[in-house]
Amino acid sequence: GAVVSQHPSWVICKSGTSVKIECRSLDFQATTMFWYRQFPKQSLMLMATSNEGSKATYEQGVEKDKFLINHASLTLSTLTVTSAHPEDSSFYICSADNGMVAGGYNEQFFGPGTRLTVL
Amino acid sequence: AQSVTQLDSHVSVSEGTPVLLRCNYSSSYSPSLFWYVQHPNKGLQLLLKYTSAATLVKGINGFEAEFKKSETSFHLTKPSAHMSDAAEYFCVVSTTDSWGKFQFGAGTQVVVTP
């Protein structure tokens, strides 16, 4: 159980276009989803926290008008990179929180990631 | 506030020898701690987690980690490295005051030589 999918797994686009990445929790409902960005040979950097039915909360330094996040249902969150530029090329990873607090902790389940290359 | 420090950016071991990946954390509240592995161009896989139960945690693929509160450490070990263990490893901390957010360490690259 607790499977998270992302689509597409990789995408190449031209500079100036917009790209949408989907994150789905396949077998559980996720009130909270997270979006991360990972540059080559680096760690994951949290971009934003997405809560179903409300506006996303962005981390400091992340442009909310650049990275549009929509969490329309308990199983789907989308990240749209608007007017993409080569510096936006990165590995984007989402995770879904199952909301379980048994033992006093929440657990995140990670998607396989989306490789974005902007030409 | 929470943070996590992985003390080694790169570890090289011979196949069949022990592996030790070091992780120290800082948190204002009781932490939950995780170790994830990421193979090249792949997503994250959970190796193990500590959530205030037993301090010695056993995970998948022969890995284990020990939570030491006095040392604020959560080091990952494996008695015998396999070639397939070559990957990037991330130590992660989360606390109840962080609204479920994960704080990732910088990562440790493990190289296994024959």
Short mmCIF file of C-alpha atoms in Angstrom, two decimals:
data_model
loop_
_atom_site.label_atom_id
_atom_site.label_comp_id
_atom_site.label_asym_id
_atom_site.label_seq_id
_atom_site.Cartn_x
_atom_site.Cartn_y
_atom_site.Cartn_z
CA GLY A 1 0.00 0.00 0.00
CA ALA A 2 0.81 3.74 0.12
CA VAL A 3 1.84 4.20 -3.48
CA VAL A 4 2.41 7.62 -5.00
CA SER A 5 2.73 8.15 -8.73
CA GLN A 6 3.97 11.07 -10.78
CA HIS A 7 3.30 11.92 -14.37
CA PRO A 8 5.17 12.45 -16.54
CA SER A 9 8.37 10.74 -15.44
CA TRP A 10 10.37 13.01 -17.70
CA VAL A 11 9.60 15.99 -19.88
CA ILE A 12 11.54 18.21 -22.25
CA CYS A 13 10.13 21.60 -23.14
CA LYS A 14 11.12 24.81 -24.82
CA SER A 15 12.00 27.92 -22.87
CA GLY A 16 8.93 30.05 -22.18
CA THR A 17 6.41 27.23 -22.14
CA SER A 18 4.56 25.88 -19.11
CA VAL A 19 4.76 22.34 -17.83
CA LYS A 20 2.32 20.54 -15.53
CA ILE A 21 3.38 17.67 -13.29
CA GLU A 22 0.81 15.45 -11.59
CA CYS A 23 1.18 13.70 -8.26
CA ARG A 24 -1.34 11.06 -7.27
CA SER A 25 -1.80 8.95 -4.17
CA LEU A 26 -3.08 5.68 -5.59
CA ASP A 27 -4.39 3.78 -2.60
CA PHE A 28 -4.88 6.33 0.14
CA GLN A 29 -6.18 9.82 0.66
CA ALA A 30 -3.65 12.53 1.26
CA THR A 31 -4.78 15.74 2.87
CA THR A 32 -1.25 17.05 2.56
CA MET A 33 1.22 16.71 -0.28
CA PHE A 34 4.69 18.16 -0.54
CA TRP A 35 6.73 19.23 -3.56
CA TYR A 36 10.50 19.00 -3.58
CA ARG A 37 13.18 20.00 -6.02
CA GLN A 38 16.47 18.19 -6.39
CA PHE A 39 19.44 19.45 -8.36
CA PRO A 40 22.07 16.96 -9.53
CA LYS A 41 24.21 15.59 -6.74
CA GLN A 42 22.25 17.57 -4.17
CA SER A 43 19.66 16.92 -1.52
CA LEU A 44 15.94 17.47 -1.74
CA MET A 45 14.73 21.00 -1.13
CA LEU A 46 11.16 21.49 0.01
CA MET A 47 9.36 23.90 -2.28
CA ALA A 48 5.85 23.95 -0.91
CA THR A 49 3.23 22.22 1.18
CA SER A 50 -0.06 21.54 -0.54
CA ASN A 51 -3.26 21.04 1.40
CA GLU A 52 -6.43 19.80 -0.23
CA GLY A 53 -8.86 22.61 -0.91
CA SER A 54 -6.62 25.43 0.21
CA LYS A 55 -3.73 27.49 -1.08
CA ALA A 56 -0.29 25.99 -0.98
CA THR A 57 2.27 27.22 1.50
CA TYR A 58 5.58 28.05 -0.17
CA GLU A 59 9.00 27.91 1.40
CA GLN A 60 11.08 31.04 1.56
CA GLY A 61 12.67 31.89 -1.75
CA VAL A 62 10.24 29.85 -3.87
CA GLU A 63 8.26 31.96 -6.35
CA LYS A 64 4.60 31.08 -6.00
CA ASP A 65 3.72 32.69 -9.33
CA LYS A 66 6.40 30.61 -11.00
CA PHE A 67 5.48 27.30 -9.43
CA LEU A 68 1.70 26.99 -9.32
CA ILE A 69 0.37 24.26 -7.08
CA ASN A 70 -3.18 22.97 -7.07
CA HIS A 71 -4.50 20.30 -4.70
CA ALA A 72 -7.99 19.80 -5.99
CA SER A 73 -8.73 16.42 -4.46
CA LEU A 74 -7.50 14.11 -1.74
CA THR A 75 -5.57 12.06 -4.28
CA LEU A 76 -4.21 14.62 -6.73
CA SER A 77 -1.86 17.58 -6.57
CA THR A 78 -0.37 19.33 -9.56
CA LEU A 79 2.71 21.50 -9.96
CA THR A 80 2.83 23.82 -12.96
CA VAL A 81 6.12 25.40 -13.87
CA THR A 82 5.13 28.55 -15.70
CA SER A 83 7.27 30.20 -18.37
CA ALA A 84 9.98 27.65 -17.82
CA HIS A 85 13.61 28.56 -18.33
CA PRO A 86 16.75 26.40 -18.44
CA GLU A 87 17.49 27.16 -14.79
CA ASP A 88 14.21 25.43 -13.90
CA SER A 89 15.62 22.17 -15.20
CA SER A 90 15.65 19.82 -12.23
CA PHE A 91 14.24 16.65 -10.69
CA TYR A 92 10.87 17.36 -9.09
CA ILE A 93 9.62 14.94 -6.44
CA CYS A 94 6.29 14.92 -4.67
CA SER A 95 5.26 13.16 -1.51
CA ALA A 96 1.95 12.46 0.13
CA ASP A 97 1.26 12.45 3.84
CA ASN A 98 -1.08 9.74 4.97
CA GLY A 99 -2.04 11.73 8.03
CA MET A 100 -1.43 8.83 10.38
CA VAL A 101 -0.38 9.88 13.81
CA ALA A 102 -0.06 6.45 15.36
CA GLY A 103 3.04 6.54 17.47
CA GLY A 104 3.02 10.32 17.15
CA TYR A 105 4.41 10.70 13.68
CA ASN A 106 3.30 11.36 10.16
CA GLU A 107 4.82 9.48 7.28
CA GLN A 108 5.41 10.74 3.79
CA PHE A 109 5.34 8.50 0.77
CA PHE A 110 7.38 9.67 -2.18
CA GLY A 111 6.67 9.60 -5.86
CA PRO A 112 9.29 8.42 -8.35
CA GLY A 113 10.08 11.96 -9.49
CA THR A 114 9.81 13.93 -12.73
CA ARG A 115 12.89 14.96 -14.67
CA LEU A 116 12.32 18.37 -16.29
CA THR A 117 14.68 19.63 -18.96
CA VAL A 118 14.10 23.10 -20.38
CA LEU A 119 15.86 23.84 -23.64
CA ALA B 1 13.24 24.14 14.73
CA GLN B 2 14.88 21.06 13.32
CA SER B 3 17.98 20.27 11.34
CA VAL B 4 19.98 17.27 10.30
CA THR B 5 23.67 16.87 9.50
CA GLN B 6 25.15 13.99 7.59
CA LEU B 7 28.77 13.94 8.59
CA ASP B 8 30.14 12.28 5.46
CA SER B 9 29.36 13.41 1.95
CA HIS B 10 31.09 10.37 0.47
CA VAL B 11 31.80 6.89 1.82
CA SER B 12 33.72 4.19 -0.01
CA VAL B 13 33.67 0.59 1.20
CA SER B 14 34.74 -2.77 -0.12
CA GLU B 15 32.12 -5.38 -0.83
CA GLY B 16 31.54 -7.54 2.21
CA THR B 17 32.80 -4.96 4.73
CA PRO B 18 30.66 -2.98 7.18
CA VAL B 19 29.02 0.31 6.22
CA LEU B 20 28.55 3.22 8.62
CA LEU B 21 26.72 6.38 7.62
CA ARG B 22 26.62 9.07 10.27
CA CYS B 23 23.73 11.40 10.99
CA ASN B 24 23.23 13.96 13.75
CA TYR B 25 20.04 15.87 14.30
CA SER B 26 18.78 18.88 16.16
CA SER B 27 15.19 19.35 17.22
CA SER B 28 13.19 21.19 19.83
CA TYR B 29 10.77 18.30 20.23
CA SER B 30 10.97 14.53 20.12
CA PRO B 31 11.97 13.73 16.56
CA SER B 32 10.93 11.15 14.07
CA LEU B 33 13.93 10.04 12.06
CA PHE B 34 14.15 8.30 8.73
CA TRP B 35 16.78 6.95 6.38
CA TYR B 36 16.04 6.91 2.64
CA VAL B 37 18.08 5.52 -0.23
CA GLN B 38 18.08 6.90 -3.76
CA HIS B 39 19.60 4.99 -6.63
CA PRO B 40 20.71 6.97 -9.71
CA ASN B 41 17.79 8.62 -11.49
CA LYS B 42 15.33 6.89 -9.19
CA GLY B 43 12.91 7.96 -6.50
CA LEU B 44 13.37 7.58 -2.77
CA GLN B 45 13.02 4.29 -0.96
CA LEU B 46 12.46 4.15 2.79
CA LEU B 47 15.08 2.04 4.55
CA LEU B 48 13.88 2.46 8.12
CA LYS B 49 12.30 4.85 10.59
CA TYR B 50 12.46 5.75 14.26
CA THR B 51 9.26 6.98 15.85
CA SER B 52 9.83 6.86 19.62
CA ALA B 53 9.56 3.11 19.97
CA ALA B 54 12.62 0.85 20.12
CA THR B 55 15.88 2.77 19.82
CA LEU B 56 17.48 0.10 17.63
CA VAL B 57 15.59 0.05 14.38
CA LYS B 58 15.91 -2.66 11.77
CA GLY B 59 15.15 -1.88 8.16
CA ILE B 60 15.18 -3.47 4.78
CA ASN B 61 18.17 -5.03 3.03
CA GLY B 62 20.05 -5.66 6.28
CA PHE B 63 20.30 -2.03 7.36
CA GLU B 64 19.75 -0.88 10.91
CA ALA B 65 20.09 2.35 12.85
CA GLU B 66 20.31 3.27 16.50
CA PHE B 67 18.69 6.34 18.00
CA LYS B 68 20.92 7.85 20.67
CA LYS B 69 19.24 10.80 22.33
CA SER B 70 22.26 11.73 24.44
CA GLU B 71 24.37 12.02 21.31
CA THR B 72 21.55 13.33 19.08
CA SER B 73 22.58 10.74 16.53
CA PHE B 74 20.89 8.26 14.23
CA HIS B 75 23.70 6.43 12.46
CA LEU B 76 22.94 3.87 9.77
CA THR B 77 24.88 0.61 9.61
CA LYS B 78 25.04 -2.58 7.62
CA PRO B 79 27.38 -5.44 8.56
CA SER B 80 28.29 -6.44 5.02
CA ALA B 81 28.07 -4.17 1.99
CA HIS B 82 26.75 -5.42 -1.32
CA MET B 83 27.41 -3.93 -4.72
CA SER B 84 23.73 -3.01 -4.96
CA ASP B 85 24.12 -0.74 -1.92
CA ALA B 86 25.92 1.83 -4.04
CA ALA B 87 23.57 4.81 -3.95
CA GLU B 88 22.81 8.13 -2.25
CA TYR B 89 21.53 7.95 1.32
CA PHE B 90 19.51 10.64 3.06
CA CYS B 91 18.87 11.08 6.77
CA VAL B 92 15.60 12.89 7.47
CA VAL B 93 14.12 14.45 10.61
CA SER B 94 10.57 15.48 11.32
CA THR B 95 9.03 16.87 14.50
CA THR B 96 5.51 17.51 15.67
CA ASP B 97 6.02 21.27 15.50
CA SER B 98 6.99 21.19 11.84
CA TRP B 99 3.53 20.35 10.50
CA GLY B 100 4.78 17.10 9.07
CA LYS B 101 7.58 18.70 7.11
CA PHE B 102 10.67 16.66 6.45
CA GLN B 103 14.15 18.15 6.80
CA PHE B 104 16.62 16.31 4.59
CA GLY B 105 20.31 15.94 5.24
CA ALA B 106 22.74 16.77 2.46
CA GLY B 107 23.15 13.12 1.58
CA THR B 108 25.97 10.57 1.63
CA GLN B 109 27.17 8.98 -1.56
CA VAL B 110 28.12 5.34 -1.01
CA VAL B 111 30.54 3.65 -3.37
CA VAL B 112 31.10 -0.09 -3.11
CA THR B 113 34.22 -1.55 -4.64
CA PRO B 114 34.67 -5.22 -5.54
#
